[in-house]
Amino acid sequence: MAALSERSGIPVATVKYYLREGLLHAGERTSRTQTEYDDTHVRRLGMIRALIDVGGLTVAHTAEVIAAMEDEAAPVGEVLSTAQRSVSRFAATTTPLSREHARGDLERVIDARGWQVSVDNPGRAAAVDVLATFDHLGGPDYTALVQAAAEAADLVAETDLQTVLATTGGREEMVETVVVGTVLGDVLMIALRRMAQEHHARKQYP
């Protein structure tokens, strides 16, 4: 385990914790006191740290995602759903809002894009809360912002899928691409938006 710790850069105590929590698969026991770990363990540790440190997932949510990945009977779409729900645990607003109008607005956006979206997709409730909050606060018309966000999301999601389909390493590589792309892709989109906002603000207000 010391060698695995050195290769991965993760402390032995943390590696042991991931083993206990089921995030990391067991090594091959070669004797009563010796266990061997290989490249798959190094790769898994890298993914675990990426999901937790960069993606912001908790250990429990990371374990859920990994369990779905390791279930070979689970379709890739089911793994995607698990990853989405793990990264999309939006806090419900406590502000009393009227959501009926917001739901209608969201349905019009979905229809305009021609999206096929399940009723329990975690993005639905979150989007409704955001749109209802826009209405509650008043101010400018956010229609153009919502439409632009939907158009950008459509393009990114299509590229997400093409990236998954381009994998050549079989199911394992495919589901890893789905999980990492979903979790880290969300963080990337926020980061790029912050940079783009600064760019356009500097153009407008040099």
Steps between C-alpha positions, in 0.01 A plus 500: 500500500794732558594464132143580395504805723826617347380448142167671556620774733223413745583423866476139613234588758282651226548197275391274787195720555399474134537122521275485807239723335496288185630774272816307419494135396708252699847402390626148439612334822834327439562390859352538845660842537551614139254641246587614149343799329528581131437779250123465536530604863712802412249600234205454736667708771556778248134494404386497864709807579375676188136436590548614859756781469402653166145376454397574858332164562483361850654162577150351524394637161829388346433151634155503334650593165775237523248232599300581186818489291594157634154354438565343161129427457418871524451672163727797432193724513434387856856583599453845347180545701680407822783741423253778423314452825819484703632827360159669480386501862362850485388657825129571490421865558310593815362815341125474437480506123228463241635228272209450262611774261862386524403143413320627193803704397727198542271275298507753218880498506505119495249489215687764301821299521319175421645338812382167638534548876372266771268648760743411781809651338667697783547797272125555471434596861817710517414690182144562620634642828735733312230621262254547787761700689555722196124568498496558875783756486361686203745708300605439140354245263721191523351328195806561283730371776297181540490438126874558465572269793282229346673537163844476662393201711368326188832540321705385800275199566525388137879529521492303828327214321737507204794481742349191663429335165858564387645283778658175385579323827166329553238550768743586781656788310159614381346521847812672637467757223132550583568549870807720473349704217177558690654594833805695385321641198263690727794661680665583167187672367479723806870587475477585129191712558684706763782569253259585218309738729822687579592515132168650393492739796845630404384551140193690618675695775867536394 
